[in-house]
Amino acid sequence: MEHFRARVASSVGDWGVEGTDRALTRIYMPGEAFRVTRNASRVVADVAEQLARYFDGTQREFRVTFDDVGATDFQRDVWNALIAVPYGETRTYGEIAAAVGRPRAMRAVGNANHANPWPILVPCHRVVAANGLGGYGGGLDVKRYLLTLESHS
């Protein structure tokens, strides 16, 4: 199946949107290498437009069909819990662990966040440490940018 990629600009760098004719396969964070394809599928173009609206503060929720990626049941549970975190709010790793029925699995939640192929759309940036910001695959500057964007919209 052919994959298409588009670029979406933000104040912290370019994000990549990758998908097929049927579903979104991946979001690339600033600093990750990706090549834009000449054409974009309707799915990729639509997600790119939604992300652009998110960055300009006019879109808070996403309508997306995610590809069926190889993931564990635990990862899928964590990602579903992340989608439930409202725009502009945060949860701790412990709160997400409790939400998925594994209250002592804070590190595993962090690992599931790191494996998330759809940052922003599955908002792993909204998960913070109990005593601070925590980590983020795109870097802490990007995480701060996203949290600040959501707190001002």
Tab-separated table of N, CA, C and O in Angstrom, residues 26-78:
chain	number	residue	atom	x	y	z
A	26	ARG	N	1.347	7.661	10.755
A	26	ARG	CA	2.350	8.230	11.649
A	26	ARG	C	2.352	9.744	11.584
A	26	ARG	O	2.049	10.334	10.557
A	27	ILE	N	2.747	10.351	12.717
A	27	ILE	CA	3.058	11.775	12.786
A	27	ILE	C	4.538	11.876	13.135
A	27	ILE	O	4.989	11.268	14.109
A	28	TYR	N	5.288	12.617	12.355
A	28	TYR	CA	6.700	12.867	12.635
A	28	TYR	C	6.822	14.184	13.398
A	28	TYR	O	6.193	15.176	13.037
A	29	MET	N	7.648	14.187	14.435
A	29	MET	CA	7.871	15.398	15.216
A	29	MET	C	8.984	16.243	14.595
A	29	MET	O	9.778	15.735	13.799
A	30	PRO	N	9.051	17.523	14.985
A	30	PRO	CA	10.157	18.357	14.500
A	30	PRO	C	11.500	17.686	14.808
A	30	PRO	O	11.691	17.113	15.876
A	31	GLY	N	12.383	17.721	13.838
A	31	GLY	CA	13.693	17.100	14.002
A	31	GLY	C	13.763	15.683	13.481
A	31	GLY	O	14.854	15.154	13.271
A	32	GLU	N	12.619	15.037	13.263
A	32	GLU	CA	12.622	13.693	12.690
A	32	GLU	C	12.637	13.818	11.163
A	32	GLU	O	11.930	14.649	10.592
A	33	ALA	N	13.422	12.981	10.542
A	33	ALA	CA	13.541	13.021	9.085
A	33	ALA	C	12.326	12.358	8.429
A	33	ALA	O	11.898	11.288	8.843
A	34	PHE	N	11.791	13.034	7.431
A	34	PHE	CA	10.729	12.467	6.610
A	34	PHE	C	10.765	13.181	5.266
A	34	PHE	O	11.245	14.298	5.171
A	35	ARG	N	10.280	12.525	4.256
A	35	ARG	CA	10.214	13.108	2.916
A	35	ARG	C	8.768	13.330	2.533
A	35	ARG	O	7.949	12.428	2.642
A	36	VAL	N	8.478	14.525	2.078
A	36	VAL	CA	7.141	14.847	1.599
A	36	VAL	C	6.967	14.195	0.232
A	36	VAL	O	7.873	14.227	-0.604
A	37	THR	N	5.820	13.592	0.004
A	37	THR	CA	5.541	13.004	-1.301
A	37	THR	C	4.900	14.051	-2.204
A	37	THR	O	4.356	15.050	-1.726
A	38	ARG	N	4.976	13.820	-3.478
A	38	ARG	CA	4.425	14.772	-4.447
A	38	ARG	C	2.925	14.964	-4.238
A	38	ARG	O	2.411	16.064	-4.298
A	39	ASN	N	2.241	13.868	-3.987
A	39	ASN	CA	0.796	13.913	-3.761
A	39	ASN	C	0.487	13.467	-2.338
A	39	ASN	O	1.257	12.737	-1.738
A	40	ALA	N	-0.637	13.908	-1.849
A	40	ALA	CA	-1.100	13.457	-0.540
A	40	ALA	C	-2.469	12.817	-0.713
A	40	ALA	O	-3.287	13.282	-1.498
A	41	SER	N	-2.690	11.752	0.018
A	41	SER	CA	-4.022	11.136	-0.010
A	41	SER	C	-4.995	12.081	0.681
A	41	SER	O	-4.606	13.015	1.388
A	42	ARG	N	-6.264	11.821	0.513
A	42	ARG	CA	-7.281	12.631	1.183
A	42	ARG	C	-7.104	12.571	2.697
A	42	ARG	O	-7.259	13.559	3.407
A	43	VAL	N	-6.757	11.391	3.221
A	43	VAL	CA	-6.537	11.220	4.657
A	43	VAL	C	-5.394	12.113	5.128
A	43	VAL	O	-5.526	12.854	6.108
A	44	VAL	N	-4.271	12.075	4.440
A	44	VAL	CA	-3.099	12.864	4.834
A	44	VAL	C	-3.395	14.355	4.717
A	44	VAL	O	-3.071	15.138	5.613
A	45	ALA	N	-4.004	14.774	3.626
A	45	ALA	CA	-4.338	16.193	3.454
A	45	ALA	C	-5.283	16.677	4.545
A	45	ALA	O	-5.108	17.772	5.098
A	46	ASP	N	-6.266	15.857	4.908
A	46	ASP	CA	-7.227	16.236	5.934
A	46	ASP	C	-6.545	16.369	7.300
A	46	ASP	O	-6.769	17.341	8.028
A	47	VAL	N	-5.705	15.406	7.660
A	47	VAL	CA	-5.014	15.475	8.951
A	47	VAL	C	-4.054	16.662	8.968
A	47	VAL	O	-3.956	17.370	9.977
A	48	ALA	N	-3.372	16.926	7.850
A	48	ALA	CA	-2.469	18.085	7.781
A	48	ALA	C	-3.246	19.385	8.010
A	48	ALA	O	-2.783	20.274	8.738
A	49	GLU	N	-4.425	19.492	7.416
A	49	GLU	CA	-5.256	20.687	7.626
A	49	GLU	C	-5.698	20.801	9.085
A	49	GLU	O	-5.698	21.892	9.658
A	50	GLN	N	-6.081	19.678	9.691
A	50	GLN	CA	-6.491	19.701	11.093
A	50	GLN	C	-5.331	20.124	11.994
A	50	GLN	O	-5.506	20.924	12.923
A	51	LEU	N	-4.127	19.610	11.720
A	51	LEU	CA	-2.960	20.005	12.517
A	51	LEU	C	-2.654	21.487	12.356
A	51	LEU	O	-2.313	22.168	13.328
A	52	ALA	N	-2.763	21.999	11.139
A	52	ALA	CA	-2.520	23.434	10.909
A	52	ALA	C	-3.508	24.264	11.726
A	52	ALA	O	-3.127	25.283	12.337
A	53	ARG	N	-4.760	23.841	11.766
A	53	ARG	CA	-5.757	24.556	12.582
A	53	ARG	C	-5.444	24.425	14.070
A	53	ARG	O	-5.651	25.361	14.841
A	54	TYR	N	-4.947	23.275	14.498
A	54	TYR	CA	-4.533	23.097	15.890
A	54	TYR	C	-3.432	24.111	16.230
A	54	TYR	O	-3.497	24.783	17.251
A	55	PHE	N	-2.435	24.239	15.356
A	55	PHE	CA	-1.325	25.150	15.621
A	55	PHE	C	-1.759	26.614	15.605
A	55	PHE	O	-1.153	27.437	16.278
A	56	ASP	N	-2.807	26.933	14.859
A	56	ASP	CA	-3.269	28.334	14.903
A	56	ASP	C	-4.337	28.546	15.975
A	56	ASP	O	-4.906	29.637	16.099
A	57	GLY	N	-4.599	27.509	16.766
A	57	GLY	CA	-5.480	27.644	17.917
A	57	GLY	C	-6.960	27.522	17.636
A	57	GLY	O	-7.788	27.804	18.497
A	58	THR	N	-7.332	27.064	16.432
A	58	THR	CA	-8.752	26.982	16.085
A	58	THR	C	-9.317	25.562	16.100
A	58	THR	O	-10.505	25.390	15.875
A	59	GLN	N	-8.489	24.558	16.359
A	59	GLN	CA	-8.988	23.179	16.421
A	59	GLN	C	-8.479	22.522	17.691
A	59	GLN	O	-7.290	22.586	18.002
A	60	ARG	N	-9.398	21.907	18.423
A	60	ARG	CA	-9.053	21.268	19.689
A	60	ARG	C	-9.221	19.756	19.664
A	60	ARG	O	-8.643	19.062	20.481
A	61	GLU	N	-10.042	19.235	18.791
A	61	GLU	CA	-10.281	17.801	18.687
A	61	GLU	C	-10.034	17.376	17.255
A	61	GLU	O	-10.157	18.179	16.327
A	62	PHE	N	-9.714	16.100	17.078
A	62	PHE	CA	-9.362	15.598	15.749
A	62	PHE	C	-10.297	14.479	15.324
A	62	PHE	O	-10.743	13.672	16.139
A	63	ARG	N	-10.578	14.458	14.040
A	63	ARG	CA	-11.336	13.374	13.418
A	63	ARG	C	-10.353	12.627	12.517
A	63	ARG	O	-9.961	13.136	11.471
A	64	VAL	N	-9.965	11.445	12.970
A	64	VAL	CA	-8.891	10.715	12.291
A	64	VAL	C	-9.202	9.225	12.308
A	64	VAL	O	-9.702	8.699	13.304
A	65	THR	N	-8.854	8.559	11.224
A	65	THR	CA	-8.858	7.102	11.195
A	65	THR	C	-7.409	6.668	11.330
A	65	THR	O	-6.580	6.970	10.468
A	66	PHE	N	-7.094	5.999	12.443
A	66	PHE	CA	-5.734	5.542	12.695
A	66	PHE	C	-5.514	4.188	12.051
A	66	PHE	O	-6.401	3.330	12.075
A	67	ASP	N	-4.317	3.979	11.519
A	67	ASP	CA	-3.944	2.688	10.973
A	67	ASP	C	-3.786	1.696	12.119
A	67	ASP	O	-3.507	2.077	13.255
A	68	ASP	N	-3.975	0.443	11.825
A	68	ASP	CA	-3.801	-0.607	12.824
A	68	ASP	C	-2.310	-0.922	12.925
A	68	ASP	O	-1.775	-1.688	12.139
A	69	VAL	N	-1.635	-0.278	13.862
A	69	VAL	CA	-0.199	-0.473	14.032
A	69	VAL	C	0.047	-1.607	15.007
A	69	VAL	O	-0.803	-1.949	15.821
A	70	GLY	N	1.239	-2.187	14.911
A	70	GLY	CA	1.606	-3.221	15.868
A	70	GLY	C	1.781	-2.603	17.246
A	70	GLY	O	2.662	-1.781	17.452
A	71	ALA	N	0.918	-2.949	18.161
A	71	ALA	CA	0.983	-2.414	19.515
A	71	ALA	C	0.446	-3.456	20.483
A	71	ALA	O	-0.369	-4.301	20.116
A	72	THR	N	0.894	-3.357	21.719
A	72	THR	CA	0.373	-4.257	22.751
A	72	THR	C	-0.986	-3.747	23.216
A	72	THR	O	-1.346	-2.590	22.994
A	73	ASP	N	-1.721	-4.610	23.885
A	73	ASP	CA	-3.003	-4.193	24.461
A	73	ASP	C	-2.788	-3.058	25.456
A	73	ASP	O	-3.580	-2.121	25.514
A	74	PHE	N	-1.718	-3.138	26.241
A	74	PHE	CA	-1.434	-2.082	27.207
A	74	PHE	C	-1.196	-0.745	26.499
A	74	PHE	O	-1.734	0.288	26.911
A	75	GLN	N	-0.393	-0.744	25.434
A	75	GLN	CA	-0.157	0.497	24.685
A	75	GLN	C	-1.474	1.070	24.166
A	75	GLN	O	-1.729	2.267	24.297
A	76	ARG	N	-2.307	0.225	23.607
A	76	ARG	CA	-3.600	0.696	23.097
A	76	ARG	C	-4.465	1.273	24.222
A	76	ARG	O	-5.121	2.296	24.044
A	77	ASP	N	-4.443	0.626	25.382
A	77	ASP	CA	-5.197	1.151	26.525
A	77	ASP	C	-4.677	2.525	26.932
A	77	ASP	O	-5.462	3.438	27.211
A	78	VAL	N	-3.358	2.670	26.985
A	78	VAL	CA	-2.767	3.967	27.346
A	78	VAL	C	-3.144	5.011	26.312
A	78	VAL	O	-3.569	6.122	26.656
